[in-house]
Every structure is written in structure tokens, then in C-alpha cells.
Amino acid sequence: MQKRFKLTLAAAFAALILSGCQTMQDVPADDKAPVVNISQVLDPPPAKGSIQQRNDERFNALGQELRKTPRGKRIQIDADRCFPEPLRLWMGQTIGVELSKEKTPETWRLMDMAQPILLVSQRKAKKYFSRPRPFAEFNPKDQTCRPDQRKGLGNYKSYPSGHTITGWFAALVFTSLVPQKAEAILREGYTMGESRWICGAHWKSDVEAGRTSGAALFARAVGDPSFRTQMDRAREELQSKLQ
């Protein structure tokens, strides 16, 4: 199983640049993880001048207003919720179990296995679609909710939203591990995605495509025997701690 997900430093650096998720962990070669070619699943992003693009622009304007409300605090936090540690901390808080390599080794290993699935698929899709982020051409003056992260996002890596893919995938995985807390887990995953268009890092349609992509990757991952076996181990581990 470890050989199946063997990591390489060069691929990790490429994933860091292309994904929008901050990570220094490595990513395997494309043919070593149960990934999905998202570009063959999604429609292209809305074209300039289309009704869909105008709708995205309206949501972008709404997001700028929402940043001024109490919701603005959450979107700044969600900007950091990706792989590896922030996501583990966030999901552990949601389910009420401290996730760590020492205390929950099986769940930790499952999330390690998930990382290449997510990053390999994201980087391919972002490169293929190369959609401009809202601040790249539409609103260059917008510094987003996290000006410190804007430069690292890349101007043409908006579609689909990588944070949303990660958040929704994680929500689906943990819902299957801790079904008794399904509503809280799914709500957190959904909210994490919404934060991205409010923040100005993505268009609304990027987020919607991110949820579709996250669900597709989850479906593909549970079809992999190694991932499915590790899910069973993680489920048993977490359930024992919740008793």
C-alpha cells in the first residue's frame, strides 16, 4: 500500500504551485493514485459575457459586502484550511476527536493517502481550464479576504476551487467514518467552499465545480481496495474513541 502511494518531491512542488492549497508534502506520480480526470467530468467554466459569468460577477460583488459582516472572520480562517495540519485540526474539532499521528494513526494514514488523490487531480484540472481568478482580470484592485495569500494563488488557476474539492471530499470521507455526526461534518465542508467566493479567491461557479469534483474523487477513491481498507480501519479507530 505504501508503494502504491510513493511520493516524489518534484511533483509536490508542482502541486503546491498549481493547487492553491499550501502543502510541503510530496505527491505521487499521476498513475499511482486513484484519481479522476476532472477536465473530462466538468463543463468548461462560464464564457465571458455569458449569463453564467454575469451571475458570477454578481456573487463576487456580494462577497465583497459579506466580508464586512461577521461571516468575514470565518472566510479568513477557511483560507488556511487545506492539507495537511489545518484540515486535520478542523475535522478533528468537528467530530470531537483529536487527530494526530500518535493518537489516531489509522485516520492519519487515511488522510495521507487522500492527499495525492486530491492534489494530482486538482493540478491537472486547473492547468487544463486555466480560468482567470476574479482579481486577475475582472477586479484587479480586490486584495481578497487574505491579501497575504493572493500572490500565491496564481492568476489563472481558479476553476475548479481546490479548497472546495478538499473540503467536500473530506466531508464525504468523514461522514462515512462518523455517520452519527453527518450534518455537522457536511455543514462544515459546505461552508468551507462558500468561503472561497466570498473571499474573492474564486468565482461562485468555481466552488460549485469544486463540490462536483470532490464528490467524483470520493466515489473513485472508495472504489480503490487500499483506500477502502484504510477507511475501515479509520472508522473503527474513530468509533472506539467516540464511545
Coordinates of C-alpha atoms in Angstrom, one line a residue:
M1 CA 0.0 0.0 0.0
Q2 CA 2.8 2.4 0.8
K3 CA 4.4 1.7 -2.6
R4 CA 1.1 2.5 -4.3
F5 CA 1.3 6.0 -2.9
K6 CA 5.1 6.6 -3.0
L7 CA 5.8 10.3 -3.1
T8 CA 8.2 12.5 -5.1
L9 CA 9.4 15.9 -4.1
A10 CA 9.4 17.3 -7.6
A11 CA 5.7 16.5 -8.0
A12 CA 4.9 18.0 -4.6
F13 CA 6.4 21.3 -5.6
A14 CA 4.3 21.4 -8.8
A15 CA 1.2 20.6 -6.8
L16 CA 1.9 23.4 -4.4
I17 CA 2.2 25.9 -7.2
L18 CA -0.9 24.7 -9.1
S19 CA -3.3 23.7 -6.3
G20 CA -3.9 26.9 -4.3
C21 CA -3.5 24.6 -1.2
Q22 CA -0.5 25.2 1.0
T23 CA 1.5 22.0 1.5
M24 CA 5.1 20.8 1.6
Q25 CA 4.2 17.1 1.4
D26 CA 5.0 15.2 -1.7
V27 CA 2.7 14.0 -4.4
P28 CA 3.0 10.6 -6.2
A29 CA 3.3 10.2 -9.9
D30 CA 0.0 10.6 -11.7
D31 CA -0.5 6.9 -12.3
K32 CA 0.0 5.9 -8.7
A33 CA -3.1 7.3 -7.0
P34 CA -6.8 6.6 -7.8
V35 CA -7.5 9.9 -9.4
V36 CA -10.2 11.3 -11.8
N37 CA -9.5 13.4 -14.9
I38 CA -11.8 16.2 -13.8
S39 CA -11.5 18.0 -17.1
Q40 CA -13.5 15.1 -18.7
V41 CA -16.2 15.4 -16.0
L42 CA -16.9 19.2 -15.8
D43 CA -18.2 21.6 -18.4
P44 CA -15.9 24.4 -19.2
P45 CA -16.2 27.5 -16.9
P46 CA -18.6 30.2 -17.9
A47 CA -17.6 32.2 -21.0
K48 CA -17.0 35.9 -21.0
G49 CA -20.3 37.8 -21.5
S50 CA -22.4 34.7 -20.7
I51 CA -25.4 34.8 -18.3
Q52 CA -23.4 32.4 -16.1
Q53 CA -20.4 34.8 -16.0
R54 CA -22.6 37.8 -15.2
N55 CA -24.1 35.7 -12.3
D56 CA -20.5 35.0 -11.1
E57 CA -19.8 38.7 -11.1
R58 CA -22.9 39.5 -9.1
F59 CA -21.8 36.9 -6.5
N60 CA -18.3 38.5 -6.5
A61 CA -19.9 41.8 -5.6
L62 CA -22.0 40.2 -2.9
G63 CA -18.9 38.5 -1.5
Q64 CA -17.2 41.9 -1.0
E65 CA -20.1 43.0 1.1
L66 CA -20.2 39.8 3.1
R67 CA -16.6 40.2 4.1
K68 CA -17.6 43.2 6.2
T69 CA -20.1 41.1 8.2
P70 CA -19.3 38.6 11.0
R71 CA -19.1 36.0 8.2
G72 CA -15.8 37.7 7.2
K73 CA -14.0 36.1 10.2
R74 CA -14.8 32.6 9.0
I75 CA -13.6 33.1 5.5
Q76 CA -10.2 34.2 6.6
I77 CA -9.9 31.0 8.7
D78 CA -11.1 28.8 5.9
A79 CA -8.4 30.2 3.6
D80 CA -5.9 28.2 5.7
R81 CA -8.0 25.0 5.9
C82 CA -6.3 22.8 3.4
F83 CA -3.7 20.0 3.7
P84 CA -2.1 18.9 5.9
E85 CA -2.4 20.0 9.5
P86 CA -5.1 22.7 9.3
L87 CA -7.5 20.3 7.7
R88 CA -6.8 17.6 10.3
L89 CA -7.3 20.1 13.1
W90 CA -10.5 21.4 11.5
M91 CA -12.0 17.9 11.0
G92 CA -10.9 16.8 14.4
Q93 CA -12.7 19.7 16.1
T94 CA -15.8 18.9 14.1
I95 CA -16.0 15.3 15.1
G96 CA -14.7 15.8 18.6
V97 CA -11.6 13.7 18.3
E98 CA -8.0 14.9 18.4
L99 CA -6.4 13.7 15.2
S100 CA -2.7 13.1 15.4
K101 CA -0.2 10.6 14.1
E102 CA 0.2 9.3 17.6
K103 CA -3.4 9.2 18.8
T104 CA -5.2 8.3 15.6
P105 CA -2.6 6.6 13.3
E106 CA -5.1 4.9 11.1
T107 CA -7.0 8.1 10.4
W108 CA -3.8 9.9 9.9
R109 CA -2.7 7.4 7.3
L110 CA -6.0 7.6 5.5
M111 CA -5.6 11.4 5.2
D112 CA -2.1 10.9 3.9
M113 CA -3.5 8.6 1.2
A114 CA -6.1 11.2 0.3
Q115 CA -3.6 14.0 -0.3
P116 CA -2.2 12.7 -3.6
I117 CA -5.7 11.9 -4.9
L118 CA -6.7 15.5 -4.3
L119 CA -3.6 17.3 -5.5
V120 CA -2.9 15.3 -8.6
S121 CA -6.5 15.7 -9.8
Q122 CA -6.6 19.4 -8.9
R123 CA -3.4 20.4 -10.6
K124 CA -4.5 18.8 -13.9
A125 CA -7.9 20.4 -13.9
K126 CA -6.5 23.9 -13.0
K127 CA -3.9 23.7 -15.8
Y128 CA -6.4 22.4 -18.3
F129 CA -9.1 25.1 -17.7
S130 CA -6.7 28.0 -16.8
R131 CA -9.6 30.2 -15.7
P132 CA -8.6 33.7 -14.5
R133 CA -9.4 34.3 -10.9
P134 CA -11.8 37.2 -10.1
F135 CA -8.9 39.6 -9.3
A136 CA -6.8 38.7 -12.3
E137 CA -8.9 40.5 -15.0
F138 CA -12.3 41.4 -13.6
N139 CA -11.3 43.2 -10.4
P140 CA -7.6 43.7 -10.1
K141 CA -7.9 46.1 -7.1
D142 CA -9.5 43.4 -4.9
Q143 CA -7.0 42.1 -2.5
T144 CA -9.3 39.3 -1.4
C145 CA -10.0 38.4 2.2
R146 CA -6.4 37.3 2.6
P147 CA -4.1 39.7 0.8
D148 CA -1.1 37.7 2.2
Q149 CA -2.2 34.7 0.1
R150 CA -3.2 36.5 -3.1
K151 CA 0.2 36.3 -4.9
G152 CA 0.5 32.5 -4.2
L153 CA -2.9 31.7 -5.6
G154 CA -1.8 32.3 -9.2
N155 CA -3.9 34.4 -11.6
Y156 CA -5.2 31.6 -13.9
K157 CA -5.9 28.7 -11.5
S158 CA -9.5 29.4 -10.5
Y159 CA -11.5 26.5 -11.9
P160 CA -12.4 24.4 -10.0
S161 CA -11.8 25.6 -6.5
G162 CA -9.1 23.4 -4.8
H163 CA -10.1 24.3 -1.3
T164 CA -13.7 23.3 -2.1
I165 CA -12.6 20.0 -3.6
T166 CA -10.6 19.3 -0.5
G167 CA -13.3 20.4 1.9
W168 CA -16.1 18.5 0.3
F169 CA -14.0 15.3 -0.2
A170 CA -13.0 15.4 3.4
A171 CA -16.6 16.0 4.5
L172 CA -17.8 12.9 2.5
V173 CA -15.0 10.8 3.8
F174 CA -15.6 11.7 7.5
T175 CA -19.3 11.4 7.1
S176 CA -18.8 7.8 6.2
L177 CA -16.4 7.3 9.1
V178 CA -18.6 9.1 11.7
P179 CA -22.1 9.0 10.3
Q180 CA -23.7 10.0 13.6
K181 CA -22.2 13.5 13.1
A182 CA -23.1 13.7 9.4
E183 CA -24.9 17.0 9.5
A184 CA -22.2 18.9 11.3
I185 CA -19.4 17.4 9.1
L186 CA -21.3 18.2 5.9
R187 CA -22.2 21.7 7.0
E188 CA -18.5 22.4 7.7
G189 CA -17.5 21.1 4.3
Y190 CA -20.2 23.1 2.6
T191 CA -19.3 26.3 4.4
M192 CA -15.6 25.9 3.6
G193 CA -16.5 26.1 -0.1
E194 CA -18.8 29.1 0.2
S195 CA -15.9 31.0 1.9
R196 CA -13.9 30.9 -1.3
W197 CA -16.2 33.0 -3.4
I198 CA -16.9 35.3 -0.5
C199 CA -13.2 35.7 0.0
G200 CA -12.7 36.7 -3.7
A201 CA -10.3 33.9 -4.4
H202 CA -12.8 32.1 -6.6
W203 CA -15.9 32.6 -8.7
K204 CA -19.1 31.1 -7.4
S205 CA -19.1 28.6 -10.3
D206 CA -15.6 27.5 -9.3
V207 CA -17.0 26.5 -5.9
E208 CA -19.9 24.6 -7.4
A209 CA -17.5 22.7 -9.7
G210 CA -15.3 22.0 -6.7
R211 CA -18.1 20.2 -4.9
T212 CA -18.8 18.1 -8.0
S213 CA -15.1 17.3 -8.3
G214 CA -14.8 16.4 -4.6
A215 CA -17.7 14.0 -4.9
A216 CA -16.3 12.5 -8.0
L217 CA -12.9 11.9 -6.3
F218 CA -14.6 10.4 -3.3
A219 CA -16.5 8.0 -5.4
R220 CA -13.3 7.0 -7.2
A221 CA -11.3 6.7 -4.0
V222 CA -13.8 4.3 -2.3
G223 CA -13.5 2.1 -5.4
D224 CA -9.8 1.5 -4.6
P225 CA -9.3 -1.5 -2.4
S226 CA -6.4 0.1 -0.5
F227 CA -8.2 3.3 0.3
R228 CA -11.4 1.4 1.2
T229 CA -9.5 -0.9 3.6
Q230 CA -7.9 2.1 5.2
M231 CA -11.3 3.8 5.6
D232 CA -12.5 0.7 7.5
R233 CA -9.5 0.9 9.9
A234 CA -10.0 4.6 10.4
R235 CA -13.7 4.2 11.0
E236 CA -13.1 1.5 13.7
E237 CA -10.4 3.8 15.3
L238 CA -12.6 6.9 15.5
Q239 CA -15.7 5.0 16.6
S240 CA -13.8 3.5 19.5
K241 CA -12.8 7.0 20.7
L242 CA -16.3 8.3 20.5
Q243 CA -17.8 5.6 22.6

